[in-house]
Short mmCIF file of C-alpha atoms (C1' of nucleotides) in Angstrom, two decimals:
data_model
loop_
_atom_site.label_atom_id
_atom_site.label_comp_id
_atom_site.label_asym_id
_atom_site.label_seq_id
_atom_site.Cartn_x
_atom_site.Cartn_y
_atom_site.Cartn_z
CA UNK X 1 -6.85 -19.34 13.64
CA UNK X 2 -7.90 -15.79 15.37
CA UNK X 3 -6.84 -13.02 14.65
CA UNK X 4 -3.56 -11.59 13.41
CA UNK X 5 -1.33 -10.25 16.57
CA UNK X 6 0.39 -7.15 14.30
CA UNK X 7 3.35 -5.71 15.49
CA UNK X 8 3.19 -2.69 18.39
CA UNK X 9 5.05 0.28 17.66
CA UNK X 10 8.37 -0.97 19.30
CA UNK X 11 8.29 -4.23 17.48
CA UNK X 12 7.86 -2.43 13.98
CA UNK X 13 10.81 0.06 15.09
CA UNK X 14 12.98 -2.66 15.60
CA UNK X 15 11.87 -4.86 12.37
CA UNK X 16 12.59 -1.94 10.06
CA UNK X 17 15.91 -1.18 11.77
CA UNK X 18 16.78 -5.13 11.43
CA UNK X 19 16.03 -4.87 7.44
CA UNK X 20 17.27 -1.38 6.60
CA UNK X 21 20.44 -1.45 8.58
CA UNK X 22 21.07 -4.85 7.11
CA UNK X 23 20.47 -4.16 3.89
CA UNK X 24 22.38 -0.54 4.21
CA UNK X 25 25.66 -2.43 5.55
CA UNK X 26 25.39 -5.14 3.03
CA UNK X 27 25.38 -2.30 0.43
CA UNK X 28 28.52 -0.36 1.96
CA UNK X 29 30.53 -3.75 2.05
CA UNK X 30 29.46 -5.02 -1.42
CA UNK X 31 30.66 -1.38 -2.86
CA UNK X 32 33.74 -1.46 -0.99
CA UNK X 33 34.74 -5.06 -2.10
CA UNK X 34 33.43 -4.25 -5.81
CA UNK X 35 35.25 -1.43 -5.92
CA UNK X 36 39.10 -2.07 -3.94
CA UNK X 37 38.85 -6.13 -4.64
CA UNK X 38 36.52 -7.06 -7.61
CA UNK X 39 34.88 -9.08 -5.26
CA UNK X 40 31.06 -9.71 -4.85
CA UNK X 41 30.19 -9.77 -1.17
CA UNK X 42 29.14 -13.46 -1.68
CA UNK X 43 32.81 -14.45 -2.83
CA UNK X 44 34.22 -12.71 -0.01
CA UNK X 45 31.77 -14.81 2.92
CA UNK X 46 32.57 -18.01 0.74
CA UNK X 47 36.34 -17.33 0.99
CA UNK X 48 36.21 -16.09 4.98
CA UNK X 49 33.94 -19.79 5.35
CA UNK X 50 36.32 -21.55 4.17
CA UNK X 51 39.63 -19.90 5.40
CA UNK X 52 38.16 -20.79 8.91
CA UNK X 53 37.50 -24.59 8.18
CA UNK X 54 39.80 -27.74 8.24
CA UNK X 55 41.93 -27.52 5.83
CA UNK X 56 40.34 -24.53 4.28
CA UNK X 57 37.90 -26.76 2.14
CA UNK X 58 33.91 -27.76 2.32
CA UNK X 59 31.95 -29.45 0.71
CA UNK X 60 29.83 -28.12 -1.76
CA UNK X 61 26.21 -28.77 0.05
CA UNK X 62 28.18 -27.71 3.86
CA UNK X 63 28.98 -24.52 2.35
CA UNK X 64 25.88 -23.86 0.74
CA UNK X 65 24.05 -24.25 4.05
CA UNK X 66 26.36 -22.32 5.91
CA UNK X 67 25.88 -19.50 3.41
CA UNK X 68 22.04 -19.92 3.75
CA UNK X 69 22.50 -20.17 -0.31
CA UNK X 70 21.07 -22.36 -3.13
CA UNK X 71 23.39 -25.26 -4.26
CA UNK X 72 23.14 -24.01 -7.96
CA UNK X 73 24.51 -20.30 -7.27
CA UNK X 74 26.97 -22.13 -5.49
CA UNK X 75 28.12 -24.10 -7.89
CA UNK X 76 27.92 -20.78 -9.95
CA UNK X 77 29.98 -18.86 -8.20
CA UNK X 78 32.50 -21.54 -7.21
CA UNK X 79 32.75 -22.01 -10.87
CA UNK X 80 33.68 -18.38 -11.59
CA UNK X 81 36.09 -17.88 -8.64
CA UNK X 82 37.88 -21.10 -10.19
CA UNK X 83 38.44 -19.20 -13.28
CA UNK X 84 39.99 -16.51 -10.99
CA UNK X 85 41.78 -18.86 -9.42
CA UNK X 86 40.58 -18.56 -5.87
CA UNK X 87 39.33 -21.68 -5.04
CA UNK X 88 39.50 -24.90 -6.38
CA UNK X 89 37.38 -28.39 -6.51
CA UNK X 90 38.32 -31.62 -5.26
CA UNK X 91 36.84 -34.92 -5.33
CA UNK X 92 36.31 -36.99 -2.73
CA UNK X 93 38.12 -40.40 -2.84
CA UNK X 94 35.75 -42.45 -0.28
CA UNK X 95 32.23 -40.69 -1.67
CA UNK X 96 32.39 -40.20 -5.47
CA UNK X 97 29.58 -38.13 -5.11
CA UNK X 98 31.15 -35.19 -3.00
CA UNK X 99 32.86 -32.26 -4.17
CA UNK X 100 35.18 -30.43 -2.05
CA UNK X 101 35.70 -26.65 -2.57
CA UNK X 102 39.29 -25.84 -1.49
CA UNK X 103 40.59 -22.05 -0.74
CA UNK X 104 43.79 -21.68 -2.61
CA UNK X 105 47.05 -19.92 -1.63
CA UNK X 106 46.06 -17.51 -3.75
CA UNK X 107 42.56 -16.63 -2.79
CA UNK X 108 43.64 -16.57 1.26
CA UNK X 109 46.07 -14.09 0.00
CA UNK X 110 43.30 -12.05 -1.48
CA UNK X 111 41.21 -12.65 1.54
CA UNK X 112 43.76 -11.53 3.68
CA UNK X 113 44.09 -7.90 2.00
CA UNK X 114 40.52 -8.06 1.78
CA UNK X 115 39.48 -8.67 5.21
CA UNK X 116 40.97 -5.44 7.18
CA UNK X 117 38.76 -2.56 5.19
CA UNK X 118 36.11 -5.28 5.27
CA UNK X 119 36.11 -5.41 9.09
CA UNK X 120 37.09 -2.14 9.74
CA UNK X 121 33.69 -0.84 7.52
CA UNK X 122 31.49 -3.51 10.15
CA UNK X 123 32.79 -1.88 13.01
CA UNK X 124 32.70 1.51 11.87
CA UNK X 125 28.94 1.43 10.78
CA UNK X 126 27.83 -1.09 13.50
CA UNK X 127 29.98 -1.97 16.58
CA UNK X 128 31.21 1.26 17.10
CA UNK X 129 27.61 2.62 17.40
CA UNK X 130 26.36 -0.07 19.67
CA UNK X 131 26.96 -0.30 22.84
CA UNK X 132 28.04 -3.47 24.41
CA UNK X 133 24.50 -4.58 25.94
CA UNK X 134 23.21 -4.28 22.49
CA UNK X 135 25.94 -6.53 21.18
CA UNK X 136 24.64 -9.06 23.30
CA UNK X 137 21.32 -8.32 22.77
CA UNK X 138 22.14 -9.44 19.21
CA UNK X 139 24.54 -12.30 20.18
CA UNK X 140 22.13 -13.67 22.41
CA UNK X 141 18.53 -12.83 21.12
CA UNK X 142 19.42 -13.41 17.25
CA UNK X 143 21.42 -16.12 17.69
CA UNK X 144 18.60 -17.92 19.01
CA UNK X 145 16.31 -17.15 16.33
CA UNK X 146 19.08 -18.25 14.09
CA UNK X 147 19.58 -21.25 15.16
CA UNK X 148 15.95 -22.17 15.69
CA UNK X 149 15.39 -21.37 11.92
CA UNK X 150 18.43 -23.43 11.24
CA UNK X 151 16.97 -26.27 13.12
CA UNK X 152 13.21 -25.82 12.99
CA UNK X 153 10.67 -27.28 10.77
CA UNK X 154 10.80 -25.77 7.06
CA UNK X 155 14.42 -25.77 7.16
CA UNK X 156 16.22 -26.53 3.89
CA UNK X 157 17.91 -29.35 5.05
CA UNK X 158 22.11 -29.58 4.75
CA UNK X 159 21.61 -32.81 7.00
CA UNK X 160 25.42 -33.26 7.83
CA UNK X 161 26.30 -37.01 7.67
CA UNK X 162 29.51 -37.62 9.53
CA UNK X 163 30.96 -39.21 6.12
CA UNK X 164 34.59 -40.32 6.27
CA UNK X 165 35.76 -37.42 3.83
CA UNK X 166 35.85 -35.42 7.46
CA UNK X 167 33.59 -32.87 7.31
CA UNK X 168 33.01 -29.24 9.67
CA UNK X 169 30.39 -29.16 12.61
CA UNK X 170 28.01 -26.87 10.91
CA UNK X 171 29.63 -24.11 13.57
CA UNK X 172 32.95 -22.92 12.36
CA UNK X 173 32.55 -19.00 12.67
CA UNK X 174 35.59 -17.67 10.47
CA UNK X 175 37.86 -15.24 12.11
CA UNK X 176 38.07 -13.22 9.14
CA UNK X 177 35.07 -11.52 9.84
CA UNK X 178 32.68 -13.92 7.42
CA UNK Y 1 45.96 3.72 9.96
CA UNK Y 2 47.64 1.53 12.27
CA UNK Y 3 46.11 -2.40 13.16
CA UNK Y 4 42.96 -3.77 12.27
CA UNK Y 5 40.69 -3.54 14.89
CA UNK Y 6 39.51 -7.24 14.92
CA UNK Y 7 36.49 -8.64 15.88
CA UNK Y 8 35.88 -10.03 19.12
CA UNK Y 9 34.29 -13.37 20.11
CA UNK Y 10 31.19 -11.56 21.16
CA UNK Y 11 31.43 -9.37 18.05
CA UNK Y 12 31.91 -11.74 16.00
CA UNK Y 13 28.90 -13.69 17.39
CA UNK Y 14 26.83 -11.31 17.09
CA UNK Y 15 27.90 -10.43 13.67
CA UNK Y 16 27.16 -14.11 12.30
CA UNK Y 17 23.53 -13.91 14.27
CA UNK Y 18 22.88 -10.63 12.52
CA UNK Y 19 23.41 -11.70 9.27
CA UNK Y 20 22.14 -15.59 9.82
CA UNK Y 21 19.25 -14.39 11.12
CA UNK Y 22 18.42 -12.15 8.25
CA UNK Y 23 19.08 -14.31 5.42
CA UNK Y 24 16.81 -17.39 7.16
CA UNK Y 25 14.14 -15.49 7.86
CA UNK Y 26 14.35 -13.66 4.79
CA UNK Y 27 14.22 -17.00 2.35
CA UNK Y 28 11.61 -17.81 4.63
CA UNK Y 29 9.55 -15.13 4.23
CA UNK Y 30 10.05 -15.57 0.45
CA UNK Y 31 9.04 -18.64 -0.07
CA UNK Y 32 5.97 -18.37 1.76
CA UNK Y 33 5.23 -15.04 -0.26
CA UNK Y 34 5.80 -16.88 -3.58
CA UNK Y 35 3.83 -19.70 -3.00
CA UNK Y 36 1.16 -18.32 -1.22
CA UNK Y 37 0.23 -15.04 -3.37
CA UNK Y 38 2.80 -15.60 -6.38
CA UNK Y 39 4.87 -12.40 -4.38
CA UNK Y 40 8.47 -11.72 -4.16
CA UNK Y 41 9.63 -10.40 -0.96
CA UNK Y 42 10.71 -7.11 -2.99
CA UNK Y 43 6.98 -6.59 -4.41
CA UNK Y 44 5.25 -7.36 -1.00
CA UNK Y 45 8.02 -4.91 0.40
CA UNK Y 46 6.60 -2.11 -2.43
CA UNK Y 47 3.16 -2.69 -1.41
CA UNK Y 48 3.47 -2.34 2.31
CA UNK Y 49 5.48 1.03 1.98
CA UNK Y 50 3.20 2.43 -0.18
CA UNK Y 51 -0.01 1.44 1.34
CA UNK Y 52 1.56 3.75 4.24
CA UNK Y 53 2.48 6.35 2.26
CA UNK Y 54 -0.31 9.51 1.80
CA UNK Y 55 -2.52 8.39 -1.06
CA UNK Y 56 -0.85 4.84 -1.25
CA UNK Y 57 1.66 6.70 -3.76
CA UNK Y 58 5.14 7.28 -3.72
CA UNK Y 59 7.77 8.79 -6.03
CA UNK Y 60 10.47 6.21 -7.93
CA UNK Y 61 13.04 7.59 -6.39
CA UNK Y 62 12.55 7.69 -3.33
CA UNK Y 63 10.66 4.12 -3.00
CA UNK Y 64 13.29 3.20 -4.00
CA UNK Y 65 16.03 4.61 -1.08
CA UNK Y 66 13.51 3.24 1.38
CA UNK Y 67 14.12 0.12 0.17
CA UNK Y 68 17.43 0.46 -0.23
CA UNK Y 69 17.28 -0.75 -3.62
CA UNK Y 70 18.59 0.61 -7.07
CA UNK Y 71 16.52 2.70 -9.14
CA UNK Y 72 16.77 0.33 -12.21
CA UNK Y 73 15.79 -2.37 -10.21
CA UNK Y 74 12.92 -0.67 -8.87
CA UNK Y 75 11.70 0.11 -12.86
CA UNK Y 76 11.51 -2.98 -13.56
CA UNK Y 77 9.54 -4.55 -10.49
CA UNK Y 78 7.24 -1.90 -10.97
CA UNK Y 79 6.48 -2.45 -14.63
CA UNK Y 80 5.93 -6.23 -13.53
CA UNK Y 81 3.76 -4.86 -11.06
CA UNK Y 82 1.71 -2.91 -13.39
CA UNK Y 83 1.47 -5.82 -15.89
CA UNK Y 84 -0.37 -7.19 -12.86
CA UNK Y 85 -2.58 -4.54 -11.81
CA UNK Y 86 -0.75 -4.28 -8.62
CA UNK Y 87 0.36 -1.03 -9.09
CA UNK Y 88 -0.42 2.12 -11.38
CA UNK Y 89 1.96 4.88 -12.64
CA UNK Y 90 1.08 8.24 -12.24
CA UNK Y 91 2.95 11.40 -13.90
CA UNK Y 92 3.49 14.07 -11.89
CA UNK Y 93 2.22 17.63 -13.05
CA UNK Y 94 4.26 20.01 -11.57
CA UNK Y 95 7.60 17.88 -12.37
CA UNK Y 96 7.50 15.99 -16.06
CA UNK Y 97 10.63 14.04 -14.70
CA UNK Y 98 8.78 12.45 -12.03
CA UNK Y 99 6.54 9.25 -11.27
CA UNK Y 100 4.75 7.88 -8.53
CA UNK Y 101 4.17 4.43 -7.96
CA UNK Y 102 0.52 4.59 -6.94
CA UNK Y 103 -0.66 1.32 -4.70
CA UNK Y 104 -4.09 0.06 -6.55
CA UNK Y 105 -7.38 -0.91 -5.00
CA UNK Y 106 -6.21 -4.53 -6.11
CA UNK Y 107 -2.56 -4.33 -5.02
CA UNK Y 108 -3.91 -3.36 -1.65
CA UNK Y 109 -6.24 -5.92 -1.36
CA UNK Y 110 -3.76 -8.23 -2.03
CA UNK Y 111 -1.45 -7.06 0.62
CA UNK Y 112 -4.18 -7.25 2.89
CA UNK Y 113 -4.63 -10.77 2.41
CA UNK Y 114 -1.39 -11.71 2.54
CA UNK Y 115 0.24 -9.49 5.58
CA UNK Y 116 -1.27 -11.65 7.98
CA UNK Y 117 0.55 -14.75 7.41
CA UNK Y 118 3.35 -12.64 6.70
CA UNK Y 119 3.44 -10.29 10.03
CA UNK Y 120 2.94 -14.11 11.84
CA UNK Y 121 5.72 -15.61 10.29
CA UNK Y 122 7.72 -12.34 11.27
CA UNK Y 123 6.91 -12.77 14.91
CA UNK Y 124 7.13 -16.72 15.48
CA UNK Y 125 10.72 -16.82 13.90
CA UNK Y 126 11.74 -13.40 15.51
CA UNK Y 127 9.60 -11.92 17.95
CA UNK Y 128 8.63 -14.62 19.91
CA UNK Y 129 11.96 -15.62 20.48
CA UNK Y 130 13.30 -12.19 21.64
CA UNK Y 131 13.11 -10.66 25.27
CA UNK Y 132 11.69 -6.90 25.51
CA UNK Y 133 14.98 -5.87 26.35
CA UNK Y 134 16.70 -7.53 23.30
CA UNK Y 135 13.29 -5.84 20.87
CA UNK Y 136 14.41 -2.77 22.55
CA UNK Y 137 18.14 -3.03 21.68
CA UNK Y 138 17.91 -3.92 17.73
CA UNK Y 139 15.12 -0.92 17.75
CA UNK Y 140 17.62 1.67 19.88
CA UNK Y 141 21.30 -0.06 18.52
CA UNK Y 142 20.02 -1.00 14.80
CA UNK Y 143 17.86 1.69 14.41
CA UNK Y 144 20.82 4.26 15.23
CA UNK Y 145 23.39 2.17 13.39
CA UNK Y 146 20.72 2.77 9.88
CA UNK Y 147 20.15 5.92 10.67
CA UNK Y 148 24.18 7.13 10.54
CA UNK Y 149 24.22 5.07 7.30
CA UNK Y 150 21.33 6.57 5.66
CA UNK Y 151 22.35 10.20 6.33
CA UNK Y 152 26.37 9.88 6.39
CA UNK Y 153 28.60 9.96 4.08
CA UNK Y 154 28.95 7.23 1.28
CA UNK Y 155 25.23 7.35 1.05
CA UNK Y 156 23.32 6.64 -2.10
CA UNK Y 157 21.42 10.06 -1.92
CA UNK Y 158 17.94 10.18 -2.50
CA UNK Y 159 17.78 14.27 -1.69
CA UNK Y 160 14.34 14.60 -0.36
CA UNK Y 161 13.04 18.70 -2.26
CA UNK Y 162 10.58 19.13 -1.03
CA UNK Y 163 8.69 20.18 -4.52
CA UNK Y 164 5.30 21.20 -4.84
CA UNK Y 165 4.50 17.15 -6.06
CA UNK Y 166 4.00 16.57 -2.31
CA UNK Y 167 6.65 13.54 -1.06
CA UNK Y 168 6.62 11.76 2.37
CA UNK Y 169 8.96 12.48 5.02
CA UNK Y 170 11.01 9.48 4.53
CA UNK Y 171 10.32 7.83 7.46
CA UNK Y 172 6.91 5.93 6.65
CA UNK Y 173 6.67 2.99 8.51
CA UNK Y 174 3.99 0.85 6.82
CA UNK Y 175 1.76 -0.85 9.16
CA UNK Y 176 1.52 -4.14 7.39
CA UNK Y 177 4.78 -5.23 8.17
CA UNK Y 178 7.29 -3.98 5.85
"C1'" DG K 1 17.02 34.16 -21.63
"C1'" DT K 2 20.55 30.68 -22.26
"C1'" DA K 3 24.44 27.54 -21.56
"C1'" DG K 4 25.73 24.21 -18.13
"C1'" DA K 5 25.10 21.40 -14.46
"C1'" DT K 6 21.76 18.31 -11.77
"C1'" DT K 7 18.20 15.38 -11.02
"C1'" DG K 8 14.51 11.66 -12.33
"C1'" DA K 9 13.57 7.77 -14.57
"C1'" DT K 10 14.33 4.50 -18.08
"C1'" DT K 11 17.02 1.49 -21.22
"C1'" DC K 12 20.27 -1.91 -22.34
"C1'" DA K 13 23.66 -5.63 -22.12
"C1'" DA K 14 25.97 -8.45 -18.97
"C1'" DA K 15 26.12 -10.88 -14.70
"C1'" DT K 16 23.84 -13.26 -11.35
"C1'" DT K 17 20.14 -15.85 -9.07
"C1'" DT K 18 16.34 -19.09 -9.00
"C1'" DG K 19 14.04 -23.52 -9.04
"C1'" DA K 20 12.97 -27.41 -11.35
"C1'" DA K 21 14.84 -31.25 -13.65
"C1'" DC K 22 18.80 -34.45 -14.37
"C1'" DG K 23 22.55 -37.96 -13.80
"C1'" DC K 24 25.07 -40.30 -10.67
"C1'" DT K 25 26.46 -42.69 -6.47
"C1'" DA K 26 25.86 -44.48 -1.75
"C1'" DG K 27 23.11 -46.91 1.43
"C1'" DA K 28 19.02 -49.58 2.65
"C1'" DT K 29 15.69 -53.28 1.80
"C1'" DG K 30 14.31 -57.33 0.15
"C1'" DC G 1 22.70 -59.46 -5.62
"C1'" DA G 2 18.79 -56.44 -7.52
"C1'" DT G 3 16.10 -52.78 -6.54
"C1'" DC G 4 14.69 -48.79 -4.35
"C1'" DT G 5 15.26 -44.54 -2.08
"C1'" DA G 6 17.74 -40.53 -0.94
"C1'" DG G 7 21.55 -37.30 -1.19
"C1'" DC G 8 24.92 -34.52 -3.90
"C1'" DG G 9 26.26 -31.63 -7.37
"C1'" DT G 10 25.33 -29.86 -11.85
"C1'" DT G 11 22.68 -28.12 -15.77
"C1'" DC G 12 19.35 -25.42 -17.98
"C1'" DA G 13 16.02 -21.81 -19.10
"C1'" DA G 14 13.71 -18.04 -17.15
"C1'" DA G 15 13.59 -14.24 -14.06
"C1'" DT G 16 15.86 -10.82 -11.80
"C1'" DT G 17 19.59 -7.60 -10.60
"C1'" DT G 18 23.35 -4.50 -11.67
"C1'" DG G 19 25.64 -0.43 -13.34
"C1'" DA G 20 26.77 2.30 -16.96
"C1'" DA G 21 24.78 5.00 -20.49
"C1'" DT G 22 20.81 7.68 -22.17
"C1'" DC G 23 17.06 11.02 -22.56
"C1'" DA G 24 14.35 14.58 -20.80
"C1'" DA G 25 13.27 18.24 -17.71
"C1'" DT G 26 14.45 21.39 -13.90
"C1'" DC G 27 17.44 24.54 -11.82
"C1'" DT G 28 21.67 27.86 -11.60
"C1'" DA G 29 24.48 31.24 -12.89
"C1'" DC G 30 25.54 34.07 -16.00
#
DNA sequence: GTAGATTGATTCAAATTTGAACGCTAGATG
DNA sequence: CATCTAGCGTTCAAATTTGAATCAATCTAC
């Protein structure tokens, strides 16, 4: 293998605005649910994933993959939202081995007076100050590296089996701004 | 404050690439750091900024808003640090409050080994898959979008005096990849 | 100068995350 | 059918992160 090709100016520009903006938004939105909700910015994306799916449940694995999350903090946090009462577990009759996380009444109502700051705070601090080329410049140009990482070798595989519990195309983007 | 300015379809695409595309390339990154060099992504992310910072040193504080991480949090990576020669404190004289984080002879020669495999991971998964124009738009759209939330309001302030302990203009890009 | 407010960093307990086992079931192979 | 492999979810201990105190030192205004 030759020699390292390091990053030219523009590329380095654009790496640290990918990070810091990221982590700067993420920040914002985890203070905001905190603070109005009690809600960790994980809890909201697992309730906005499942609000958008069939029935508003996943499986356990689906969900973790979706999330780009480990199964255990899953299971973690699934377990504590329980205990709030937000979602629930299910067992699957056909595959004794699958566990179904379903969004209750309860948490879509939190979700729902959740999501409106929550989406407002995206656009204010990153729609509103990009202009529509660079929206699809990030559509288009990380969605491809998304989904190549997704795909790609070294990917933690989720490898969705079309079981007869149903089960989500990997794709369901929630409308509730996951 | 009238209706929720939703997301559009584009938006919203864009919005799940953005954050996708972090958090994949982001384990990635990890888990090559870890098993590689025994480095989290938060200690590699230490290094780089201070090996571009004037004498490879840096005050806590305001590593710490560069990284957009918590001040506590930053204590206590850097005292693991230390424990591994990594990294050195360093009292200031003119300010007994303050510390630098000074980047060691061994901590950078660490970094150096391991920001090759790091900076190619960083372009295979991201760079190679964008077009100029779409580089151009995360630097220009992302780059703008961070730079509102760093200065504007809500933001964690790191107040940069400039005191007679010297301090960096924050905007240090590291070379090796940060 | 001195009280009072601010800033810098650390400490501490609690919450969360991680990754490697583990137990269990479904599906494949013989 | 017996066995073997692989997938799913959980458990567990260790590591890390968080946020609210805390302690000390600087700066401000009297």
């Amino acid at each position: 293998m030759g020699h390292t090709r390091w990053l030219n100016d523009e590329e380095k520009r654009a790496w640290t605005a990918f990070t810091t903006a990221h982590a700067l938004l993420y920040r914002r939105l985890e203070q905001r649910l905190k603070r109005d909700f009690g809600l960790s910015g994980l809890q909201y994306e697992i309730m906005a994933r499942l609000s958008g799916a069939p029935d508003r449940e996943m499986r356990m694995a689906e969900l973790a993959g979706a999330l780009v999350n480990s199964k255990s903090g899953l299971t973690y946090q699934i377990g504590q939202m329980e205990k709030s009462g937000l979602v629930r577990r299910r067992s699957c009759p056909s595959d004794d081995r699958a566990v179904f996380a379903v969004l209750t009444d309860e948490g879509m109502a939190l979700l729902e007076r959740a999501a409106p700051g929550h989406v407002e705070t995206v656009r204010e601090l990153l729609f509103d100050v990009l202009t529509p080329g660079q929206v699809r410049a990030l559509a288009d140009g990380l969605g491809e590296a998304a989904r190549r990482m997704a795909e790609g070798p070294g990917a933690t595989r989720a490898a969705d089996d079309g079981s007869g519990c149903s089960g989500v195309g990997a794709e369901a983007t929630a409308d509730l701004g996951a």
